[in-house]
Coordinates of C-alpha atoms and ligand atoms in Angstrom, one line a residue:
X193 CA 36.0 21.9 -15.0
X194 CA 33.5 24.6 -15.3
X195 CA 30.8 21.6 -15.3
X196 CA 31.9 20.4 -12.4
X197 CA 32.6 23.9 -10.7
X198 CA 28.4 24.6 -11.5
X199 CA 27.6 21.2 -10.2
X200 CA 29.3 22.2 -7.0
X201 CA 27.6 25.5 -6.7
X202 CA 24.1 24.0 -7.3
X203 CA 24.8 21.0 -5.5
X204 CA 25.4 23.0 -2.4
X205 CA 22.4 25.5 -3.5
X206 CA 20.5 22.4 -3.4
X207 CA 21.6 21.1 0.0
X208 CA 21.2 25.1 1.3
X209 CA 17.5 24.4 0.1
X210 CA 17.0 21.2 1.9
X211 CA 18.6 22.2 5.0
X212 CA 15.9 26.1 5.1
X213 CA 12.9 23.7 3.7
X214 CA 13.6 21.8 6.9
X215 CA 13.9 24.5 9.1
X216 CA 10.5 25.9 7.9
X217 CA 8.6 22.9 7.3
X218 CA 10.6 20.3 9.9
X219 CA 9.1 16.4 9.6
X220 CA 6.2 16.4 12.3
X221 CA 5.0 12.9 14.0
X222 CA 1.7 11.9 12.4
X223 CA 0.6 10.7 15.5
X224 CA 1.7 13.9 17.8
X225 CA 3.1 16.7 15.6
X226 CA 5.9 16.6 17.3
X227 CA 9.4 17.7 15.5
X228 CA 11.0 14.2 14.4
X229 CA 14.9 15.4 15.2
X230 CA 16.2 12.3 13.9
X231 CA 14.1 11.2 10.3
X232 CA 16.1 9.4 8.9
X233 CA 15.2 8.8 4.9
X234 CA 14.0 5.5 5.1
X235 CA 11.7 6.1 8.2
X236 CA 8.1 6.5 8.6
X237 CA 7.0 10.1 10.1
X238 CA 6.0 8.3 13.4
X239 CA 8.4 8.8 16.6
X240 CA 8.8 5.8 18.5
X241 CA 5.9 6.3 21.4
X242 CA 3.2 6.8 18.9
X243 CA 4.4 4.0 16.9
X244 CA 4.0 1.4 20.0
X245 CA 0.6 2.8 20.2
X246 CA -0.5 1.6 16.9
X247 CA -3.2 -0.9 17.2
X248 CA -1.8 -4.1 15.6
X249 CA -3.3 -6.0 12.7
X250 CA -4.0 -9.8 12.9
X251 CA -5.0 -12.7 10.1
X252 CA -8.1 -12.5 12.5
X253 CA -8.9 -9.1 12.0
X254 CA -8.7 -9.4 8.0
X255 CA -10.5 -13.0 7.7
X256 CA -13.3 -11.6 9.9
X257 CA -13.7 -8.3 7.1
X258 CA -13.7 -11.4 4.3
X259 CA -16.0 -13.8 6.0
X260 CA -18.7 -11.2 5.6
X261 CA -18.0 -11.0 1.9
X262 CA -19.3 -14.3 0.9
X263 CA -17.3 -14.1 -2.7
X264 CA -14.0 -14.5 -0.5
X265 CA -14.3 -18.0 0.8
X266 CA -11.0 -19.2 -0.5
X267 CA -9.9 -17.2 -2.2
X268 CA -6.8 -16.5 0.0
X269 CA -4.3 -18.8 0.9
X270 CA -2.4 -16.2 3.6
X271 CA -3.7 -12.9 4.5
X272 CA -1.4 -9.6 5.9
X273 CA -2.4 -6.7 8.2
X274 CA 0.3 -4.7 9.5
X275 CA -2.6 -2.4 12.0
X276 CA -6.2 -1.6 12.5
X277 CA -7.3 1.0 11.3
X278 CA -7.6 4.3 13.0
X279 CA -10.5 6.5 12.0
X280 CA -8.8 9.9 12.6
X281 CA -5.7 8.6 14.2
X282 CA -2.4 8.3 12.9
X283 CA -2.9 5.8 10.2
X284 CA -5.9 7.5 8.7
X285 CA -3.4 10.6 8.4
X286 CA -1.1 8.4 7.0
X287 CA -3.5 6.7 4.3
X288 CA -4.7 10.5 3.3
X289 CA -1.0 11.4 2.9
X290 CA -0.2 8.9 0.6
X291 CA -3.3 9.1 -1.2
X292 CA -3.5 12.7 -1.6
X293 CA -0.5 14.5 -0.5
X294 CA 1.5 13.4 -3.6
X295 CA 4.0 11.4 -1.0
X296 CA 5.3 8.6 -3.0
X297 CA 7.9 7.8 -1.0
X298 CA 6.0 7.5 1.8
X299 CA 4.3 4.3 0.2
X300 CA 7.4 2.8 -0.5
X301 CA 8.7 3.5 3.2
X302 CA 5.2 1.6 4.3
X303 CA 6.0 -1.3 1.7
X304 CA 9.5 -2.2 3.5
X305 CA 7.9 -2.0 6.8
X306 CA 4.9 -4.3 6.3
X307 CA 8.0 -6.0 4.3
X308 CA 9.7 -6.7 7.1
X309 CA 7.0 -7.2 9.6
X310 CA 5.7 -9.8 7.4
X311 CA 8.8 -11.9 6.8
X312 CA 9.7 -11.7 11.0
X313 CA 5.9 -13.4 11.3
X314 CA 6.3 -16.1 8.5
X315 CA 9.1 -16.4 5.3
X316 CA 7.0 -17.0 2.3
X317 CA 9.0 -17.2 -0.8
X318 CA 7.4 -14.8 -3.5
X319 CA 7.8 -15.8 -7.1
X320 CA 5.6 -12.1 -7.3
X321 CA 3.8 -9.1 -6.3
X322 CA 0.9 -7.3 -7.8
X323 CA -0.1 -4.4 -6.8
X324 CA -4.0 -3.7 -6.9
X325 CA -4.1 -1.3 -9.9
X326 CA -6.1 2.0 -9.9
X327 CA -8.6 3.1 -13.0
X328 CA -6.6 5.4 -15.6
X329 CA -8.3 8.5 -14.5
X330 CA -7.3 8.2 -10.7
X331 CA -3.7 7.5 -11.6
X332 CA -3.9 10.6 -13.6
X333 CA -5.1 12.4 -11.1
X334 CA -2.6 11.3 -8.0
X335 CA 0.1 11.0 -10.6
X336 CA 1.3 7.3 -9.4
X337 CA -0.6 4.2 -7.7
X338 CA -0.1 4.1 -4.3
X339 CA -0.6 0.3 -4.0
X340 CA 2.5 0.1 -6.7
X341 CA 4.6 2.7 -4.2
X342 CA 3.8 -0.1 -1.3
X343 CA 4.8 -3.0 -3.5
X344 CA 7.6 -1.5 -4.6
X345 CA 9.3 -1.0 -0.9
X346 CA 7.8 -4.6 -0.2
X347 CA 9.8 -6.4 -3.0
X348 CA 12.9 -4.8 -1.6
X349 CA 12.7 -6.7 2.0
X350 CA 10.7 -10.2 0.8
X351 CA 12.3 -13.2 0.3
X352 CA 12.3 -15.2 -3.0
X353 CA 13.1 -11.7 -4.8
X354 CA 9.5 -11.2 -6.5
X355 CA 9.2 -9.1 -9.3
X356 CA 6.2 -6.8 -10.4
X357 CA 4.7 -8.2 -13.2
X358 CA 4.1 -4.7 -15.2
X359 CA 0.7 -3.9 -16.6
X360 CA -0.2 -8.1 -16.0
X361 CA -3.1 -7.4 -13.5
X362 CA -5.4 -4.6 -15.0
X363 CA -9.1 -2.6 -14.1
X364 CA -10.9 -3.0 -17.1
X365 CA -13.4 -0.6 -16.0
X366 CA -13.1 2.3 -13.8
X367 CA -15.4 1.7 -10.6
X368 CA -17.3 4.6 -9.0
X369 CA -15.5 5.6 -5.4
X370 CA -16.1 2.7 -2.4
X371 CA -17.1 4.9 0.0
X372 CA -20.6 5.5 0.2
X373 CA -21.6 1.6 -1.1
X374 CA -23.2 -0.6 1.1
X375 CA -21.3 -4.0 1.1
X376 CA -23.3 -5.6 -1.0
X377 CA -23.3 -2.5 -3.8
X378 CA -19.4 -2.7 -3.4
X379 CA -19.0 -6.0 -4.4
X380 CA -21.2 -5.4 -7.7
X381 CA -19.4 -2.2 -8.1
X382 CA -15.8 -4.3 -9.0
X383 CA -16.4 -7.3 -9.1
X384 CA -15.5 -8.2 -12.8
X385 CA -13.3 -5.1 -12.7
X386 CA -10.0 -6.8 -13.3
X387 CA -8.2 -9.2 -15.6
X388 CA -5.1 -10.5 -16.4
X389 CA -3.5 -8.9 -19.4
X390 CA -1.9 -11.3 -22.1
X391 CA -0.8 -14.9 -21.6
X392 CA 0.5 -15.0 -18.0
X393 CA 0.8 -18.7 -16.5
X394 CA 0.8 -18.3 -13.1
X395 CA 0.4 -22.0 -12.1
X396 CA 1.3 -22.8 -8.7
X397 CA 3.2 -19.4 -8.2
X398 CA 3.1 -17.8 -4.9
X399 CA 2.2 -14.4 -5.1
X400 CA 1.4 -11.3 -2.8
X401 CA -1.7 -9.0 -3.6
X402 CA -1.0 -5.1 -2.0
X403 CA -3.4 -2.4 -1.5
X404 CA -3.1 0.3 1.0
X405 CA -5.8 0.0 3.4
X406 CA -8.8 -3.2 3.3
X407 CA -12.5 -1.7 4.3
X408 CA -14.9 -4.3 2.8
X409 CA -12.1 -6.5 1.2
X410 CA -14.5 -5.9 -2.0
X411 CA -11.5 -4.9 -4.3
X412 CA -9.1 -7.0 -3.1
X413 CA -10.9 -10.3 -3.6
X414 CA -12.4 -8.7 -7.1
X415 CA -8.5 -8.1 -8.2
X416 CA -7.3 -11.5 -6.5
X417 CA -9.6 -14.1 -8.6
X418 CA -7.9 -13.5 -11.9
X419 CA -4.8 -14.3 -10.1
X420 CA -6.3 -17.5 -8.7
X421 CA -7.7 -18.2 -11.8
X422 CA -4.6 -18.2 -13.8
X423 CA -3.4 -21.0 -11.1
X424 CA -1.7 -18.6 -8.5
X425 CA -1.7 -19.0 -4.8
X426 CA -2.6 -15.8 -3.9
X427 CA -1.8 -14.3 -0.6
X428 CA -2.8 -10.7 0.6
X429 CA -1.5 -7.8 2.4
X430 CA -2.6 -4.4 3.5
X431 CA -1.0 -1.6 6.0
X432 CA -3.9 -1.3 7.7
X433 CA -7.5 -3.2 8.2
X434 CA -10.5 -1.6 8.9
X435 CA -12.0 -3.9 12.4
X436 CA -15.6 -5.5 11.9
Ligands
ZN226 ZN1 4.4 10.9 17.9

């Protein structure tokens, strides 16, 4: 009785706290900072004008990244952009959050929409996803892979109810940071930088690769040819796609 009577009183303490956290710090569009009034838990922080505004992502837009990565030719049986990307728009403030804001939930809220936006375009049947995984000392430093986060909402919403094979696709090497590479630099930089881990058959499986946003589409096609090479057909998806 007491139990319970404690659970009550902190239970409400707790909802008290959540109800003045959102008075002071109410959820703000990413696109428009305006107040979101109704944010539900499983939507993104973007009201509904903004949201329509968001450049869309087509196969056309990724292959065109990949055809200027000569390493890629193939290597993709179905590719997945949910938007362009935005430099300083919504969906860069998006990619920061998730990346640096410690908002977990946010990726997994991303991973059921691109979820869903991919099965109303086409209804692959996924034996798995793999998320691309980060080196040891950046997962230490964010405290979870943000690539996992948007797998994780993904499996949720996709058909053929994929699993997440754990620790199967790994970095062997940490890779210095992407952003100031040239294209070819960024290829050198990872390619070689992941393997699959232990005795994984993979033969004729379907399976989705998921990282946040696709610049060069270095990394993704580094991470994807173990996959192929252990006889998966590999298809890819990002939330957003950096344009040519
Ligand atoms: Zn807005």
């Amino acid at each position: 009785m007491q139990v319970e009577s404690s659970n009550g009183v902190m239970g409400g303490a707790r909802n008290l706290l959540r109800a003045t956290v959102g008075l002071v710090y109410p959820t703000l569009c990413f696109g428009c900072e305006l107040r979101l009034s109704e944010h539900g838990d499983d939507d993104l922080p973007i009201c509904s004008a903004c949201h329509r505004r968001l450049p869309k992502g087509t196969p056309d837009h990724v292959l065109q990244r990949l055809a200027r990565l000569p390493e890629a030719g193939g290597v993709f049986n179905d590719v997945f952009a949910l938007w362009v990307f935005d430099e300083g728009g919504t969906i860069q403030r998006l990619q920061h959050a998730l990346k640096y804001q410690n908002r977990p939930k946010l990726g997994v809220r991303l991973g059921r929409v691109m979820g869903r936006a991919l099965m109303s375009q086409h209804h692959p049947l996924y034996d798995a996803v793999f998320p691309v995984p980060l080196s040891r000392r950046r997962f230490l430093e964010r405290g979870y892979n943000q690539s996992q986060k948007i797998a994780e909402g993904m499996v949720e919403v996709l058909s053929g109810s994929p699993n997440i094979p754990e620790d199967a696709l790994i970095r062997t090497r940490s890779t210095k940071s992407q952003t100031n590479l040239s294209r070819t630099n960024r290829w050198k930089n990872v390619s070689g930088a992941f393997e699959i881990s232990g005795p994984l058959d993979l033969t004729n499986q379907r399976v989705l690769l998921v990282d946040d946003v696709l610049t060069t589409g270095a990394t993704l096609t580094a991470a994807a040819l173990p996959l192929r090479n252990a006889g998966a057909i590999v298809d890819l998806a990002v939330f957003a796609v950096v344009a040519v």
